[in-house]
mmCIF file of C-alpha atoms and ligand atoms in Angstrom:
data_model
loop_
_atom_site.group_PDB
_atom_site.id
_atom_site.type_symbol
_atom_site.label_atom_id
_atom_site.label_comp_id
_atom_site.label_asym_id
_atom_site.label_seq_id
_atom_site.Cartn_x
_atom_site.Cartn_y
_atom_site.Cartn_z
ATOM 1 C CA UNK R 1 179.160 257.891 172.702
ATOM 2 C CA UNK R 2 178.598 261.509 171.633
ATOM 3 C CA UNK R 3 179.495 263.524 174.286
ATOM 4 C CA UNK R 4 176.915 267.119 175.367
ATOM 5 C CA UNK R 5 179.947 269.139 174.318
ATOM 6 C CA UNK R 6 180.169 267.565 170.843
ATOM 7 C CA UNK R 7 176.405 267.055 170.403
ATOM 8 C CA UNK R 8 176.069 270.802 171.537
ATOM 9 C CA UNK R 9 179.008 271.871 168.773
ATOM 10 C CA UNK R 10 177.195 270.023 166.171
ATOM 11 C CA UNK R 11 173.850 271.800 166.323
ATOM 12 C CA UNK R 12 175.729 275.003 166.566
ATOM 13 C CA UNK R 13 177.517 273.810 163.636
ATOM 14 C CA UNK R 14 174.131 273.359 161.470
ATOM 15 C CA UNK R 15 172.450 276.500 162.528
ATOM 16 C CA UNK R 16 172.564 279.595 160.122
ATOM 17 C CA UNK R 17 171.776 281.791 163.116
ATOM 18 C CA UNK R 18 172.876 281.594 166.834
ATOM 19 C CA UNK R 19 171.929 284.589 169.440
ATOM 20 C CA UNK R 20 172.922 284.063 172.654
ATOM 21 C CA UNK R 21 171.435 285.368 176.001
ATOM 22 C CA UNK R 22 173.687 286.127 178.939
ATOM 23 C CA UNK R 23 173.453 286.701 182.622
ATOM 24 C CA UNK R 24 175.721 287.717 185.469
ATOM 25 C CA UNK R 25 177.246 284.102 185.344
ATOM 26 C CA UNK R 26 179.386 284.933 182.676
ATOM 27 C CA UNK R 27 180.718 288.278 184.356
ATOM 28 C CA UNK R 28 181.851 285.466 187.422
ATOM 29 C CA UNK R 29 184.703 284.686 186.666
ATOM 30 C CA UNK R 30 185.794 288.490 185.503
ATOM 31 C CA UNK R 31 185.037 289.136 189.577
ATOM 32 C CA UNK R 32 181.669 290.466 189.113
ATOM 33 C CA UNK R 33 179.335 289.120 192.034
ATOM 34 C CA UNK R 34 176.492 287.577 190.158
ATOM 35 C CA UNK R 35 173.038 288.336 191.918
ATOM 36 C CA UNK R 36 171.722 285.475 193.260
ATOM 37 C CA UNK R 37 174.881 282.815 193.694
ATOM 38 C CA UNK R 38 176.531 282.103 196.805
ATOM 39 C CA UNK R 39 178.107 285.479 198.064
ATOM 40 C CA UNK R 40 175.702 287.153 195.203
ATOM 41 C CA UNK R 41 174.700 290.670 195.130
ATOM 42 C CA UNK R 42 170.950 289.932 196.427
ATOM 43 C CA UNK R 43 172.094 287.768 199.706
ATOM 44 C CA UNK R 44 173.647 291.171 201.477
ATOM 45 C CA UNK R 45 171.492 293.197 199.566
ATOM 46 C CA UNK R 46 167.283 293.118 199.194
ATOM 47 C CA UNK R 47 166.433 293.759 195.339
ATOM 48 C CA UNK R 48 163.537 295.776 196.557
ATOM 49 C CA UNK R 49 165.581 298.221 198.900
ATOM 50 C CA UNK R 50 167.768 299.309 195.991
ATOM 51 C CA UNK R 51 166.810 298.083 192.886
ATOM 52 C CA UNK R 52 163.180 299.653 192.419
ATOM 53 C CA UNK R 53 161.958 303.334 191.788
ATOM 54 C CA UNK R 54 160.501 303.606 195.123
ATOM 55 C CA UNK R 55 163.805 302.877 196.411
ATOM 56 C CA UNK R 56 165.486 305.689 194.902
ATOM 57 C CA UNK R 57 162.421 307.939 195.706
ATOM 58 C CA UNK R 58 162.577 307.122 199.102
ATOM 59 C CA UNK R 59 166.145 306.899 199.811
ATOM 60 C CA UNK R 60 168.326 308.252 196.688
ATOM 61 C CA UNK R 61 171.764 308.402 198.217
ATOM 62 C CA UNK R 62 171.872 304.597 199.574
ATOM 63 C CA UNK R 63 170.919 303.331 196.181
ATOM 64 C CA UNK R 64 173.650 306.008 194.899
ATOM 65 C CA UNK R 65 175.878 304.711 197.251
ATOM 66 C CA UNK R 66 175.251 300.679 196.274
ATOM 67 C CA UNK R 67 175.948 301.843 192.241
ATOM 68 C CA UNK R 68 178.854 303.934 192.930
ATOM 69 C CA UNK R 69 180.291 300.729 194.749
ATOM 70 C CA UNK R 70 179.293 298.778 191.729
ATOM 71 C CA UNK R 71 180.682 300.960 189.323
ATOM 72 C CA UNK R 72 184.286 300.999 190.856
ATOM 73 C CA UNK R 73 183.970 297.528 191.123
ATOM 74 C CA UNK R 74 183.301 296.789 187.736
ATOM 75 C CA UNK R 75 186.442 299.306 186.541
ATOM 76 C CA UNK R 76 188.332 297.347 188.088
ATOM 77 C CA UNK R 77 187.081 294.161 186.036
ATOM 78 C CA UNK R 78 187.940 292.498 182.680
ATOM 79 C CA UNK R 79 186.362 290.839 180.190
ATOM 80 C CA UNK R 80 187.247 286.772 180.396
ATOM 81 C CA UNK R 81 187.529 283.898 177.699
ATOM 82 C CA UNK R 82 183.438 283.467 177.905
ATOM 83 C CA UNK R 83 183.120 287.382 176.609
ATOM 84 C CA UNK R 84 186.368 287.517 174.601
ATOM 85 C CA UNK R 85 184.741 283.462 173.178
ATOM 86 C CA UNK R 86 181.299 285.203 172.487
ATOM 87 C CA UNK R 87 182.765 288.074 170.466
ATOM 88 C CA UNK R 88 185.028 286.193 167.769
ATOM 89 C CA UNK R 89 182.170 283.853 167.406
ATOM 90 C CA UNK R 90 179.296 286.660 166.860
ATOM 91 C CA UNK R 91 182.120 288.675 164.961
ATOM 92 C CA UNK R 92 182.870 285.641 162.334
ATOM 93 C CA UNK R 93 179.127 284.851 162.267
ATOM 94 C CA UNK R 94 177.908 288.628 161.410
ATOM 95 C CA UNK R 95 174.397 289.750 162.286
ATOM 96 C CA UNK R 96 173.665 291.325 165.939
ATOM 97 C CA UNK R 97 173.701 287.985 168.077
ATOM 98 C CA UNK R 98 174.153 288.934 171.994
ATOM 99 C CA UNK R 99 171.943 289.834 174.175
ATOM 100 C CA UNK R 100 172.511 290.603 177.787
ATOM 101 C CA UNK R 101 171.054 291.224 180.713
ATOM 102 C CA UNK R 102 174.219 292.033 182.511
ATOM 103 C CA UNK R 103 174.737 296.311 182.712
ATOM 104 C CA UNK R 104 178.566 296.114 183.321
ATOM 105 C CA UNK R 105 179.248 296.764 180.147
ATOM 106 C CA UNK R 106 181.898 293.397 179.450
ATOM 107 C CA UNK R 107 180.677 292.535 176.590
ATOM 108 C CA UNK R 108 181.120 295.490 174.427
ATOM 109 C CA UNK R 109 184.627 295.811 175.682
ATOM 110 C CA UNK R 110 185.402 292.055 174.483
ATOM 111 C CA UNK R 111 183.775 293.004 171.009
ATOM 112 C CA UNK R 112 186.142 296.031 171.305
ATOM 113 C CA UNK R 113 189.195 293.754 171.655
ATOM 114 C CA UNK R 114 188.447 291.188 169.388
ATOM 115 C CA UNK R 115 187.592 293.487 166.321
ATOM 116 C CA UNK R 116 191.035 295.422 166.942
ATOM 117 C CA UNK R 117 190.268 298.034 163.431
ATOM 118 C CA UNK R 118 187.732 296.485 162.109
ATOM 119 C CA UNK R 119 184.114 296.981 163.002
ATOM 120 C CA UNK R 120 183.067 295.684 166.558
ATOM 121 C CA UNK R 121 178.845 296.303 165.701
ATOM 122 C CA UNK R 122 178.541 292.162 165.581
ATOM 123 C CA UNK R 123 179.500 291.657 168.884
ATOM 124 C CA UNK R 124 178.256 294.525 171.030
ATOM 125 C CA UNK R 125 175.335 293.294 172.627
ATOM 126 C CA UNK R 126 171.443 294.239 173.287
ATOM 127 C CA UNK R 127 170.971 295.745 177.186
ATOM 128 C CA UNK R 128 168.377 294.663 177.579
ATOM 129 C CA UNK R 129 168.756 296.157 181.045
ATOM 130 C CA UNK R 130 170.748 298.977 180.624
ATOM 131 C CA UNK R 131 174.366 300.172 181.426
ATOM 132 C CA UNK R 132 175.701 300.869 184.901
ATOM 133 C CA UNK R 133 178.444 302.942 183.174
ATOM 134 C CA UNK R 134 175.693 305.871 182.021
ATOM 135 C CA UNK R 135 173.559 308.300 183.925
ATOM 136 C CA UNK R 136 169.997 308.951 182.957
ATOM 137 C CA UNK R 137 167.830 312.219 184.900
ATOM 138 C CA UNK R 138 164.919 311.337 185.892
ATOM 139 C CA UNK R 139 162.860 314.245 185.155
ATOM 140 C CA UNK R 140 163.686 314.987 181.397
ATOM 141 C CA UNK R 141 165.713 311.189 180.699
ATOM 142 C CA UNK R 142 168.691 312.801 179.291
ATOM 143 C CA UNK R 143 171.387 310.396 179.162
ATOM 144 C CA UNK R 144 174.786 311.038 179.844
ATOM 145 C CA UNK R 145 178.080 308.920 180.694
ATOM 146 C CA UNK R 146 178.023 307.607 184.443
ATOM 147 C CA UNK R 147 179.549 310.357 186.787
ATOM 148 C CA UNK R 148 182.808 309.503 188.267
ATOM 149 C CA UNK R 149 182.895 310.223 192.045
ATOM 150 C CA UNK R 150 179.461 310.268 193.307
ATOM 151 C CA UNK R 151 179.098 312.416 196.742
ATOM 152 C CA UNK R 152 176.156 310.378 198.377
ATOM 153 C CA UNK R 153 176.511 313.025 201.746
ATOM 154 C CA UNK R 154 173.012 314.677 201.174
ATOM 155 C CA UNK R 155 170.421 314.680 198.426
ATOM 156 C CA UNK R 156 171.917 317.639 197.357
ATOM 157 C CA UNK R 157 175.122 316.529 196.411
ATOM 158 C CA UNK R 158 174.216 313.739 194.060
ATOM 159 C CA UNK R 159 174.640 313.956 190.766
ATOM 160 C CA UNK R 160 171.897 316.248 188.828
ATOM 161 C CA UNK R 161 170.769 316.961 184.830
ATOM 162 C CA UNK R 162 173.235 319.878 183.691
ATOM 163 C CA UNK R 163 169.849 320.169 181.026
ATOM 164 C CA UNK R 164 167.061 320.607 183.607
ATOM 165 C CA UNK R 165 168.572 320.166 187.443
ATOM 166 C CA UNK R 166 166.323 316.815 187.715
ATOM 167 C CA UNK R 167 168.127 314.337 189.512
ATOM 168 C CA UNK R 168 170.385 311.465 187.882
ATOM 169 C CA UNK R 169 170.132 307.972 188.182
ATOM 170 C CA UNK R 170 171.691 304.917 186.831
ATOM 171 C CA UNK R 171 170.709 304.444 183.625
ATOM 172 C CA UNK R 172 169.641 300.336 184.274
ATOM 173 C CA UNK R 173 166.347 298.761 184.391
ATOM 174 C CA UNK R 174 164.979 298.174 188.179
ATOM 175 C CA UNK R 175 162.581 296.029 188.997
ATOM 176 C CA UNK R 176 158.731 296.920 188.088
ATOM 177 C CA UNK R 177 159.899 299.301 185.194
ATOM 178 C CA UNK R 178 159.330 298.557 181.823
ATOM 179 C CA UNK R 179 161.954 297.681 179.785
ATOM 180 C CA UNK R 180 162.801 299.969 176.533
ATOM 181 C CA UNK R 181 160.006 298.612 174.286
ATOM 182 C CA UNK R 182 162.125 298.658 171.226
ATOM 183 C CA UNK R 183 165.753 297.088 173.146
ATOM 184 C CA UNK R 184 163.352 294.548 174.160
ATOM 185 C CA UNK R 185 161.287 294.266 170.158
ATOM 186 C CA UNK R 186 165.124 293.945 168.616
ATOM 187 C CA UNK R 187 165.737 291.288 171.636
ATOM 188 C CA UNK R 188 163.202 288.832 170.854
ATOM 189 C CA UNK R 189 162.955 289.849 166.741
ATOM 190 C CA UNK R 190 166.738 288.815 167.212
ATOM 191 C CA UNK R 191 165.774 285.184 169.333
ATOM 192 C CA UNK R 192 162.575 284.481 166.893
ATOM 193 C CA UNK R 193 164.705 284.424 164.089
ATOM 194 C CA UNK R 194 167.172 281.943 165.521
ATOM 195 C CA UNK R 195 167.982 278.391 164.836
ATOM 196 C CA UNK R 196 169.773 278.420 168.621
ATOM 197 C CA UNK R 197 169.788 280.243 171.765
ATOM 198 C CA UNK R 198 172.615 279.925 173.330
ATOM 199 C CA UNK R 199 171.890 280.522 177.210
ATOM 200 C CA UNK R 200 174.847 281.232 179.502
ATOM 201 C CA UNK R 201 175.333 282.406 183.012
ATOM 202 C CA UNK R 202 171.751 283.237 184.203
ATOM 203 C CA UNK R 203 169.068 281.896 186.480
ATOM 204 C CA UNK R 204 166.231 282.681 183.962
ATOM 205 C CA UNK R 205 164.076 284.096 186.838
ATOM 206 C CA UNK R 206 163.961 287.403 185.679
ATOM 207 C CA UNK R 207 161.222 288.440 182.985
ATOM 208 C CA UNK R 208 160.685 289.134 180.491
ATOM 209 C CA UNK R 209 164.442 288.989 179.843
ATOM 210 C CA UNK R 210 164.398 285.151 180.836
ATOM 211 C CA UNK R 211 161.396 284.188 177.795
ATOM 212 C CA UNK R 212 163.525 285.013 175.294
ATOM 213 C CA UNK R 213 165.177 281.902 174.456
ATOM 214 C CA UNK R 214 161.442 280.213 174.423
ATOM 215 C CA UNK R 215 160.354 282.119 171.433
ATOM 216 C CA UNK R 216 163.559 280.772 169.528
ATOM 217 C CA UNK R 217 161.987 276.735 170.588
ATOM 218 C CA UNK R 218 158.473 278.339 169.981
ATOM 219 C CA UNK R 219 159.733 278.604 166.139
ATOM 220 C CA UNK R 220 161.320 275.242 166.221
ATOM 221 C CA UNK R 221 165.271 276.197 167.338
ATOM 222 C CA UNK R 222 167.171 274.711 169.897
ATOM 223 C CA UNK R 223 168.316 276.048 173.434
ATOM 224 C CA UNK R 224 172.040 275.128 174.398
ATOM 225 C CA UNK R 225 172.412 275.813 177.769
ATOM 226 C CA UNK R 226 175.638 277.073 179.741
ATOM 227 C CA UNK R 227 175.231 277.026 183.295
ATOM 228 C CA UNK R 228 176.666 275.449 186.812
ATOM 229 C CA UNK R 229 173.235 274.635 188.163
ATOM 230 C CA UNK R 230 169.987 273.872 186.145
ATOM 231 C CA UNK R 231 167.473 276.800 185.833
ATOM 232 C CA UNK R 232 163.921 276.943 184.808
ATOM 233 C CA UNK R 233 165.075 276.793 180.810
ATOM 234 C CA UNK R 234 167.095 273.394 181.620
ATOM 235 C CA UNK R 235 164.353 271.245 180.625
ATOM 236 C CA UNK R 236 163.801 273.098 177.064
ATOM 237 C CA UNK R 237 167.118 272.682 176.055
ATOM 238 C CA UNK R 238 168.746 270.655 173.572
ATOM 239 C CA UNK R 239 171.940 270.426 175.428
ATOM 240 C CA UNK R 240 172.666 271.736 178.733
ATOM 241 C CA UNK R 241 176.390 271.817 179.241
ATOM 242 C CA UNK R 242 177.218 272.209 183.488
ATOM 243 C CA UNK R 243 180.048 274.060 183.542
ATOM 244 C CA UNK R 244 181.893 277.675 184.190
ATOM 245 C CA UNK R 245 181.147 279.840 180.916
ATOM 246 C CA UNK R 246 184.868 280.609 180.345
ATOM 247 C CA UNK R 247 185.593 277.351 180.100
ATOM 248 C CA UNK R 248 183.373 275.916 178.212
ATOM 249 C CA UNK R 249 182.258 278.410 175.371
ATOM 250 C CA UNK R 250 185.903 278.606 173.746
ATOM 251 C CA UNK R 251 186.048 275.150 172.970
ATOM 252 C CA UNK R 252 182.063 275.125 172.302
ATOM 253 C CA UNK R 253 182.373 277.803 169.784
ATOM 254 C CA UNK R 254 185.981 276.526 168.188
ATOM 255 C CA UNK R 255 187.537 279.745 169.476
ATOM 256 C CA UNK R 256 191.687 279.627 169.991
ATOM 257 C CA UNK R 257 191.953 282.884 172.484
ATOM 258 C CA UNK R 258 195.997 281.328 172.761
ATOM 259 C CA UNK R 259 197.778 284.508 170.874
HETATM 260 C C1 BV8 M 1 158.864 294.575 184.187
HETATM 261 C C2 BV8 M 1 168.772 296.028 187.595
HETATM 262 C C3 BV8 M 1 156.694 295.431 183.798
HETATM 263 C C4 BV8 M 1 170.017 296.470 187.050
HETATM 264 C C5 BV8 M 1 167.587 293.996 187.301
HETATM 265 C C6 BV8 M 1 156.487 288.171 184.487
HETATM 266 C C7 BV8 M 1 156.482 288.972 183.357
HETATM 267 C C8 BV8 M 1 156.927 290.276 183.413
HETATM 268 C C9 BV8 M 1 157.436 290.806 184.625
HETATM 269 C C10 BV8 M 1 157.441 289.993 185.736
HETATM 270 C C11 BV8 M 1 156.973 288.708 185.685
HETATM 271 N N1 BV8 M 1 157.079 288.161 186.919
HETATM 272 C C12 BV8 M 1 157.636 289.061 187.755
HETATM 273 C C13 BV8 M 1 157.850 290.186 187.065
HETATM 274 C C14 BV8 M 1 158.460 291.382 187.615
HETATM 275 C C15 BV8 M 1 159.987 291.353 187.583
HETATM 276 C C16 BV8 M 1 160.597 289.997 187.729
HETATM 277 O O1 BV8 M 1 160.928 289.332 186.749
HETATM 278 N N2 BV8 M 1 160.806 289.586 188.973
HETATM 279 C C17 BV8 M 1 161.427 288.286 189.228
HETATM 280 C C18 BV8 M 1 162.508 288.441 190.306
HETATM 281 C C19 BV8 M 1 160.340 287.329 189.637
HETATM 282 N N3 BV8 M 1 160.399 291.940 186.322
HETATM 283 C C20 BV8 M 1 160.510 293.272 186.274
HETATM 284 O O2 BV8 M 1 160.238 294.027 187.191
HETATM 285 C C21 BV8 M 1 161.009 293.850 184.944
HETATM 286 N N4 BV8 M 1 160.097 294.888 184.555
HETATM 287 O O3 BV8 M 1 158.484 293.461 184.003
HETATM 288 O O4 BV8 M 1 158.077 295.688 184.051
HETATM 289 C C22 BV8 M 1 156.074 296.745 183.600
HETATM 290 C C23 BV8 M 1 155.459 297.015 182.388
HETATM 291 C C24 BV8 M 1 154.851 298.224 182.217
HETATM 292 C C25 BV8 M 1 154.854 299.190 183.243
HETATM 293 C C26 BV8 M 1 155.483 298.916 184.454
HETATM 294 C C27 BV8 M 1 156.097 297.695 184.641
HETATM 295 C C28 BV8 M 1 162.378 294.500 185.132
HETATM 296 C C29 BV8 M 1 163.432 293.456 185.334
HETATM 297 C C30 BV8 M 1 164.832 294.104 185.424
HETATM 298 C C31 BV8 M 1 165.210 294.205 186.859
HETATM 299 N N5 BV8 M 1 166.567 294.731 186.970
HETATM 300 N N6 BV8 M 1 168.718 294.565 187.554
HETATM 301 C C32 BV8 M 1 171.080 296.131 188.041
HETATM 302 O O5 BV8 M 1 171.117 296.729 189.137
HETATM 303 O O6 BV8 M 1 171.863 295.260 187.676
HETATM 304 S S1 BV8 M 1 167.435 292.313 187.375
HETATM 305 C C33 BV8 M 1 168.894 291.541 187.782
HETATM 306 O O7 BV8 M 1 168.600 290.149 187.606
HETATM 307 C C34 BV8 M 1 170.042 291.819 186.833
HETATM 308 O O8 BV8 M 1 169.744 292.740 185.820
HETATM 309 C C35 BV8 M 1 170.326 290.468 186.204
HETATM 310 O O9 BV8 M 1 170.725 290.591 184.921
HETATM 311 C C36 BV8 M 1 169.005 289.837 186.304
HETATM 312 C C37 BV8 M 1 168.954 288.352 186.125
HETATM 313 O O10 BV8 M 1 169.876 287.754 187.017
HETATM 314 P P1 BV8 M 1 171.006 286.824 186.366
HETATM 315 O O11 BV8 M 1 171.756 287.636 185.371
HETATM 316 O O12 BV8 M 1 170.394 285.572 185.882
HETATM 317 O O13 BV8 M 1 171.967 286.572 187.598
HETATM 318 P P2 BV8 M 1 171.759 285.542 188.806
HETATM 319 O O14 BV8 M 1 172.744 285.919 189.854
HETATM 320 O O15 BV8 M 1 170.315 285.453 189.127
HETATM 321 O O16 BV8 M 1 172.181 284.117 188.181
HETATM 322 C C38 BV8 M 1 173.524 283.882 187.797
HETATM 323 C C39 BV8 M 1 173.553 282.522 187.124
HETATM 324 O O17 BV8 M 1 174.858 282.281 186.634
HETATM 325 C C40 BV8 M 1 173.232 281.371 188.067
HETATM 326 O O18 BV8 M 1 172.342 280.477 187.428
HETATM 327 C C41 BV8 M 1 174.600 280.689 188.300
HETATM 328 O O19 BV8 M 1 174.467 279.281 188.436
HETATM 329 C C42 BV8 M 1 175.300 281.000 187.007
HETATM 330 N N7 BV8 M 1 176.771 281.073 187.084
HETATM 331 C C43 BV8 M 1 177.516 281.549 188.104
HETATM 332 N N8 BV8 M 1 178.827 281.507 187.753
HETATM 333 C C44 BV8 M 1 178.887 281.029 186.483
HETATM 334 C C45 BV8 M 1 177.570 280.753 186.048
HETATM 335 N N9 BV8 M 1 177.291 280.261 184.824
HETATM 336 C C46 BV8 M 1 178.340 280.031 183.995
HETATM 337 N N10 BV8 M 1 179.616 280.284 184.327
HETATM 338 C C47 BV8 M 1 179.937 280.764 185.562
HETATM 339 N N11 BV8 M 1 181.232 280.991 185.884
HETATM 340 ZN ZN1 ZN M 2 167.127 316.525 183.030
#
């Protein structure tokens, strides 16, 4: 009997071309609450008080205050085997292969690590929705690395363009904004040309980051799913594999992480 793990390492076997798709699941188990899990960003949190432009219009220093917490808690954060997995695999296959939705910025320290000299390019994924680690001002868009110590005290003291005194924000994706139309082009170019989509660590009810992996069964590809729960994608995979993403994508992508 042909176990999901070996039927799943099989297909990834035969494919010429694997991207993979990635959500806060796979930042878990590097201590990075996920959004929607149990004890997940969104259940002390409502999306719409600090994740939308209205938000920050209305009130610019709580949603200051919620990334500044975020960003500290990231720093303190490291990639785990599921990054570190996904980055020898994407660097041995070549070609730009991971996409995330996750801002934290994990994955293009693992392809940092695992390339040591040589080039890390392979492995440093699309964002699709942005980077928590950069600043972006909201009048002009200049876009500059994430300020240190925000002071949140008054609307003054938060952190404004040195190129036209706008005021900065996080340079992520909230909700009702458009995505960067060509991040998002090189996304889905990326999926459509696919044999797999590997799908790890994400609830798939975000869009249009979550339709991704259906243009790469739209052209005939598989979805290999990574996941503890099932999601909306579950049922157009190939193979979904329940399981934590550190765990399971070293041995599903033959990586030894031992030395
Ligand atoms: C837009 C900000 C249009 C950054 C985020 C249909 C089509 C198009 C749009 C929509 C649509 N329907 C609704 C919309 C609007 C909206 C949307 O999708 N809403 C949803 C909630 C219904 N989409 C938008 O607003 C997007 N913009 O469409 O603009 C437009 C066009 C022109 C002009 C104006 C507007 C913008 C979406 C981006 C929103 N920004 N974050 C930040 O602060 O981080 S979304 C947020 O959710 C994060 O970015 C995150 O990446 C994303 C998805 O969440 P997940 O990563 O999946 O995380 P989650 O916690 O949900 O799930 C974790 C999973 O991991 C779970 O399944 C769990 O089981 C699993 N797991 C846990 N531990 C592990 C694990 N798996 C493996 N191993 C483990 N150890
Ligand atoms: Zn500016």
């Amino acid at each position: 009997m042909t176990s999901d793990l070996d039927c799943a390492r099989s297909i990834i076997a035969d494919a010429t071309r694997v991207v993979s798709l990635t959500g806060a699941g796979i930042s878990a188990e590097s201590g990075v609450p996920t959004f929607r899990g149990p004890g997940g960003l969104w259940k002390s949190f409502r999306p719409e008080e600090l994740a939308t432009p209205d938000a920050f219009r209305r009130d610019p220093q709580t949603v200051w205050e919620w990334y500044a917490w975020r960003r500290g808690l990231i720093a303190d954060c490291a990639p785990n085997a599921g990054h570190a997995a996904l980055a020898e695999f994407a660097l041995r296959r070549g070609g730009k292969s991971i996409i995330t939705q996750n801002v934290d910025g994990l994955h293009t320290r693992a392809a940092r690590e695992a390339s040591g000299q040589a080039d890390p390019d392979a492995a440093v994924p699309i964002e699709v929705h942005g980077a928590i680690d950069r600043d972006k001002c909201s009048s002009c868009g200049a876009r500059t690395p994430g300020v240190a110590d925000v002071d949140v005290q008054a609307a003054a003291t938060l952190p404004h363009c040195d190129v036209c005194g706008g005021m900065l924000r996080p340079d992520v994706v909230w909700f009702r904004e458009p995505l960067d139309p060509d991040v998002i082009a090189r996304a889905f170019d990326t999926a459509r040309a696919a044999d797999v989509c590997l799908v790890v660590g994400t609830s798939a009810l975000v869009h249009p980051a979550a339709s991704i992996p259906m243009v790469t069964v739209e052209r005939g590809g598989h979805i290999i799913e990574v996941n503890m729960e099932d999601t909306p994608l579950t049922s157009f995979a190939s193979v979904s594999l329940k399981g934590a993403a550190g765990q399971v994508l070293p041995s599903l992508l033959d990586v030894d992480l031992s030395n």
